[in-house]
């Protein structure tokens, strides 16, 4: 079950990554309540997002799932694994980090301002998701995303505001998720780029340090979305 980034809808997953992984795995893309075509009330925090995802999986008839979360979805992965140790078998966290704590390295000064822009220009996409000098990979990603014309509705201002609150609480250390990480016993794969403007590489090691069973894969000269820069390799 794929859990998405801030403002991400079903159509914002890189098709090259999804299709490659789907060659060997059954992939389920999930939009939380009030995201894209999903109805309902937006989840007020990361824990509610986790409960929604667990309920969705059970409604589909699954007794056990693996979860893959990108960025904000990585927060939800941690929460659902803590809440649902019998439901969640394995965890994959991409371009994400632990909850805020005394050691957390902060994001860059400009990244959230760019992330909140109504639409993203080429350079915005390059900065948000790729490393400097990766213009060719950025353009290839944009062209892949442009193939689909019938797209999910974009996330509205009210839902964005709720997402900002939940992300800020998690990253600002206002939740107990970091202190509970040692309770998370499932195998975790942490995939990071070494030039992530949201989550400096130090935060990858802080997450790894607290987990009972984790592996780390760091892609050099990669930004926030290594699975978009190297879709086949990451899959």
Short mmCIF file of C-alpha atoms in Angstrom, two decimals:
data_model
loop_
_atom_site.label_atom_id
_atom_site.label_comp_id
_atom_site.label_asym_id
_atom_site.label_seq_id
_atom_site.Cartn_x
_atom_site.Cartn_y
_atom_site.Cartn_z
CA UNK A 1 0.00 0.00 0.00
CA UNK A 2 1.51 3.32 -1.16
CA UNK A 3 1.08 6.36 1.12
CA UNK A 4 1.73 9.69 -0.52
CA UNK A 5 3.55 12.96 0.03
CA UNK A 6 2.20 16.36 0.96
CA UNK A 7 -0.37 17.35 -1.71
CA UNK A 8 0.12 14.05 -3.54
CA UNK A 9 -2.79 12.35 -5.33
CA UNK A 10 -2.96 8.96 -7.03
CA UNK A 11 -1.69 10.55 -10.25
CA UNK A 12 1.39 12.05 -8.60
CA UNK A 13 3.12 8.68 -8.22
CA UNK A 14 5.83 8.24 -10.85
CA UNK A 15 4.44 5.61 -13.28
CA UNK A 16 7.94 4.31 -14.04
CA UNK A 17 8.46 3.47 -10.37
CA UNK A 18 4.97 2.03 -9.82
CA UNK A 19 5.05 -0.07 -13.00
CA UNK A 20 8.49 -1.47 -12.21
CA UNK A 21 7.51 -2.48 -8.69
CA UNK A 22 4.21 -3.89 -9.94
CA UNK A 23 6.12 -6.44 -12.03
CA UNK A 24 6.80 -8.41 -8.84
CA UNK A 25 4.40 -7.00 -6.24
CA UNK A 26 0.68 -6.24 -5.94
CA UNK A 27 0.66 -2.45 -5.66
CA UNK A 28 -2.26 -0.51 -4.17
CA UNK A 29 -2.30 3.28 -4.44
CA UNK A 30 -4.25 5.02 -1.69
CA UNK A 31 -5.66 8.52 -1.38
CA UNK A 32 -6.60 9.52 2.15
CA UNK A 33 -9.97 11.09 2.99
CA UNK A 34 -10.61 14.39 1.15
CA UNK A 35 -7.56 13.91 -1.11
CA UNK A 36 -8.15 13.76 -4.86
CA UNK A 37 -11.41 11.92 -5.56
CA UNK A 38 -11.72 10.59 -2.01
CA UNK A 39 -14.64 11.95 -0.02
CA UNK A 40 -14.78 12.57 3.70
CA UNK A 41 -13.09 14.85 6.20
CA UNK A 42 -9.33 15.44 6.01
CA UNK A 43 -7.32 13.62 8.65
CA UNK A 44 -6.26 16.01 11.38
CA UNK A 45 -2.95 14.31 12.19
CA UNK A 46 -0.57 11.53 11.23
CA UNK A 47 -2.22 9.00 13.54
CA UNK A 48 -5.62 9.55 11.94
CA UNK A 49 -4.04 9.13 8.52
CA UNK A 50 -2.62 5.81 9.72
CA UNK A 51 -6.02 4.67 11.02
CA UNK A 52 -7.62 5.57 7.68
CA UNK A 53 -5.03 3.55 5.76
CA UNK A 54 -5.46 0.55 8.04
CA UNK A 55 -9.23 0.69 7.68
CA UNK A 56 -8.90 0.92 3.90
CA UNK A 57 -6.63 -2.14 3.75
CA UNK A 58 -9.00 -4.18 5.90
CA UNK A 59 -12.01 -3.13 3.81
CA UNK A 60 -10.16 -4.62 0.83
CA UNK A 61 -9.87 -7.86 2.76
CA UNK A 62 -6.18 -7.80 3.65
CA UNK A 63 -4.96 -9.20 6.95
CA UNK A 64 -1.35 -8.22 6.29
CA UNK A 65 0.26 -5.54 4.13
CA UNK A 66 3.59 -3.90 3.43
CA UNK A 67 3.49 -0.09 3.46
CA UNK A 68 5.55 2.30 1.34
CA UNK A 69 5.48 5.98 2.18
CA UNK A 70 7.00 8.94 0.40
CA UNK A 71 7.80 12.06 2.46
CA UNK A 72 4.65 12.73 4.55
CA UNK A 73 3.64 9.17 3.69
CA UNK A 74 6.78 8.06 5.50
CA UNK A 75 5.39 9.63 8.68
CA UNK A 76 2.19 7.66 8.18
CA UNK A 77 4.21 4.47 7.61
CA UNK A 78 5.83 4.89 11.01
CA UNK A 79 2.49 5.54 12.70
CA UNK A 80 0.66 2.63 11.09
CA UNK A 81 3.50 0.23 11.92
CA UNK A 82 3.32 1.33 15.57
CA UNK A 83 -0.46 1.14 15.69
CA UNK A 84 -0.90 -2.08 13.73
CA UNK A 85 1.99 -4.53 14.34
CA UNK A 86 -0.09 -7.49 13.13
CA UNK A 87 -1.37 -5.75 9.99
CA UNK A 88 1.94 -4.24 8.82
CA UNK A 89 4.60 -6.76 7.80
CA UNK A 90 7.32 -4.51 6.34
CA UNK A 91 7.89 -0.78 5.98
CA UNK A 92 9.56 1.23 3.19
CA UNK A 93 10.21 4.91 3.88
CA UNK A 94 11.35 7.11 0.96
CA UNK A 95 12.48 10.72 1.21
CA UNK A 96 11.31 11.04 4.78
CA UNK A 97 12.59 11.12 8.33
CA UNK A 98 11.75 10.65 11.99
CA UNK A 99 9.54 12.90 14.05
CA UNK A 100 11.19 16.05 15.29
CA UNK A 101 13.60 15.71 18.20
CA UNK A 102 16.49 17.54 19.81
CA UNK A 103 18.94 16.29 17.18
CA UNK A 104 16.90 16.79 14.01
CA UNK A 105 18.53 18.80 11.23
CA UNK A 106 16.10 21.40 9.81
CA UNK A 107 14.91 21.68 6.19
CA UNK A 108 16.25 24.44 3.97
CA UNK A 109 14.84 27.92 4.51
CA UNK A 110 13.00 28.05 1.17
CA UNK A 111 11.73 24.52 0.58
CA UNK A 112 8.33 24.82 2.25
CA UNK A 113 7.64 28.13 0.54
CA UNK A 114 8.21 26.43 -2.81
CA UNK A 115 6.16 23.38 -1.79
CA UNK A 116 3.17 25.62 -1.00
CA UNK A 117 3.10 27.32 -4.43
CA UNK A 118 -0.15 26.76 -6.30
CA UNK A 119 1.63 25.29 -9.33
CA UNK A 120 5.19 24.10 -9.82
CA UNK A 121 7.47 25.40 -12.57
CA UNK A 122 10.33 23.26 -13.89
CA UNK A 123 12.84 24.70 -11.44
CA UNK A 124 10.42 24.18 -8.53
CA UNK A 125 10.11 20.48 -9.40
CA UNK A 126 13.87 20.20 -9.78
CA UNK A 127 14.48 21.82 -6.40
CA UNK A 128 11.74 19.96 -4.53
CA UNK A 129 12.44 16.45 -5.81
CA UNK A 130 15.82 16.21 -7.56
CA UNK A 131 19.41 17.24 -6.89
CA UNK A 132 21.18 20.19 -8.46
CA UNK A 133 22.42 19.26 -11.92
CA UNK A 134 19.72 16.63 -12.44
CA UNK A 135 17.82 18.61 -15.08
CA UNK A 136 17.71 15.68 -17.49
CA UNK A 137 16.10 13.38 -14.91
CA UNK A 138 13.69 16.17 -13.94
CA UNK A 139 12.56 16.62 -17.54
CA UNK A 140 12.15 12.87 -18.02
CA UNK A 141 9.95 12.73 -14.92
CA UNK A 142 7.81 15.67 -16.11
CA UNK A 143 7.31 13.97 -19.47
CA UNK A 144 6.25 10.71 -17.78
CA UNK A 145 3.76 12.54 -15.63
CA UNK A 146 2.31 14.39 -18.62
CA UNK A 147 1.24 11.16 -20.34
CA UNK A 148 -1.86 10.83 -18.17
CA UNK A 149 -4.44 13.46 -19.16
CA UNK A 150 -7.45 12.43 -17.02
CA UNK A 151 -5.99 13.36 -13.66
CA UNK A 152 -7.25 13.33 -10.10
CA UNK A 153 -8.46 16.68 -8.69
CA UNK A 154 -5.69 18.68 -7.08
CA UNK A 155 -5.68 19.00 -3.30
CA UNK A 156 -7.64 22.05 -2.18
CA UNK A 157 -6.57 24.86 0.14
CA UNK A 158 -8.51 23.57 3.17
CA UNK A 159 -6.95 20.11 2.96
CA UNK A 160 -3.50 21.62 2.34
CA UNK A 161 -3.94 23.65 5.53
CA UNK A 162 -4.82 20.53 7.52
CA UNK A 163 -1.82 18.71 6.03
CA UNK A 164 0.47 21.59 7.00
CA UNK A 165 -0.74 21.33 10.60
CA UNK A 166 -0.16 17.58 10.78
CA UNK A 167 3.27 17.79 9.11
CA UNK A 168 4.31 20.70 11.33
CA UNK A 169 3.28 18.85 14.49
CA UNK A 170 5.22 15.73 13.46
CA UNK A 171 8.36 17.50 12.23
CA UNK A 172 8.23 19.98 15.10
CA UNK A 173 8.45 17.27 17.73
CA UNK A 174 4.95 17.90 19.10
CA UNK A 175 4.02 14.21 18.86
CA UNK A 176 5.41 11.15 20.66
CA UNK A 177 6.37 9.23 17.50
CA UNK A 178 10.12 9.63 17.89
CA UNK A 179 10.14 8.38 21.47
CA UNK A 180 8.12 5.34 20.40
CA UNK A 181 10.31 4.26 17.47
CA UNK A 182 12.00 1.53 19.49
CA UNK A 183 8.60 -0.15 19.79
CA UNK A 184 8.54 -0.54 15.98
CA UNK A 185 9.77 -4.09 15.37
CA UNK A 186 8.97 -4.66 11.67
CA UNK A 187 11.79 -4.61 9.11
CA UNK A 188 12.20 -1.08 7.73
CA UNK A 189 13.96 0.01 4.54
CA UNK A 190 14.90 3.70 4.55
CA UNK A 191 15.64 5.16 1.10
CA UNK A 192 17.13 8.66 0.97
CA UNK A 193 18.93 11.06 -1.32
CA UNK A 194 22.01 12.79 0.02
CA UNK A 195 20.79 16.23 -1.15
CA UNK A 196 17.25 16.21 0.29
CA UNK A 197 16.16 19.80 1.09
CA UNK A 198 13.36 18.59 3.37
CA UNK A 199 15.26 15.93 5.32
CA UNK A 200 19.04 16.38 5.56
CA UNK A 201 20.88 13.06 5.58
CA UNK A 202 21.56 13.30 9.32
CA UNK A 203 17.85 12.64 9.90
CA UNK A 204 18.07 9.34 8.03
CA UNK A 205 20.62 8.15 10.56
CA UNK A 206 18.52 9.41 13.48
CA UNK A 207 15.63 7.30 12.20
CA UNK A 208 17.85 4.29 11.57
CA UNK A 209 19.42 4.51 15.03
CA UNK A 210 16.09 4.14 16.82
CA UNK A 211 14.78 1.15 14.85
CA UNK A 212 15.19 -2.48 15.87
CA UNK A 213 15.46 -3.86 12.32
CA UNK A 214 16.37 -1.37 9.59
CA UNK A 215 18.43 -0.97 6.45
CA UNK A 216 19.43 2.26 4.72
CA UNK A 217 19.94 2.93 1.01
CA UNK A 218 21.34 6.37 0.20
CA UNK A 219 21.49 7.53 -3.42
CA UNK A 220 24.33 9.99 -4.12
CA UNK A 221 23.59 13.27 -5.90
CA UNK A 222 19.87 12.62 -5.36
CA UNK A 223 17.27 14.85 -3.77
CA UNK A 224 13.98 14.34 -1.98
CA UNK A 225 12.62 11.76 -4.44
CA UNK A 226 15.27 9.18 -5.36
CA UNK A 227 12.50 6.93 -6.68
CA UNK A 228 11.70 9.59 -9.29
CA UNK A 229 15.34 10.16 -10.19
CA UNK A 230 16.14 6.41 -10.36
CA UNK A 231 12.73 4.69 -10.64
CA UNK A 232 13.86 1.26 -11.83
CA UNK A 233 16.82 1.02 -9.46
CA UNK A 234 14.82 2.04 -6.38
CA UNK A 235 11.99 -0.34 -7.31
#
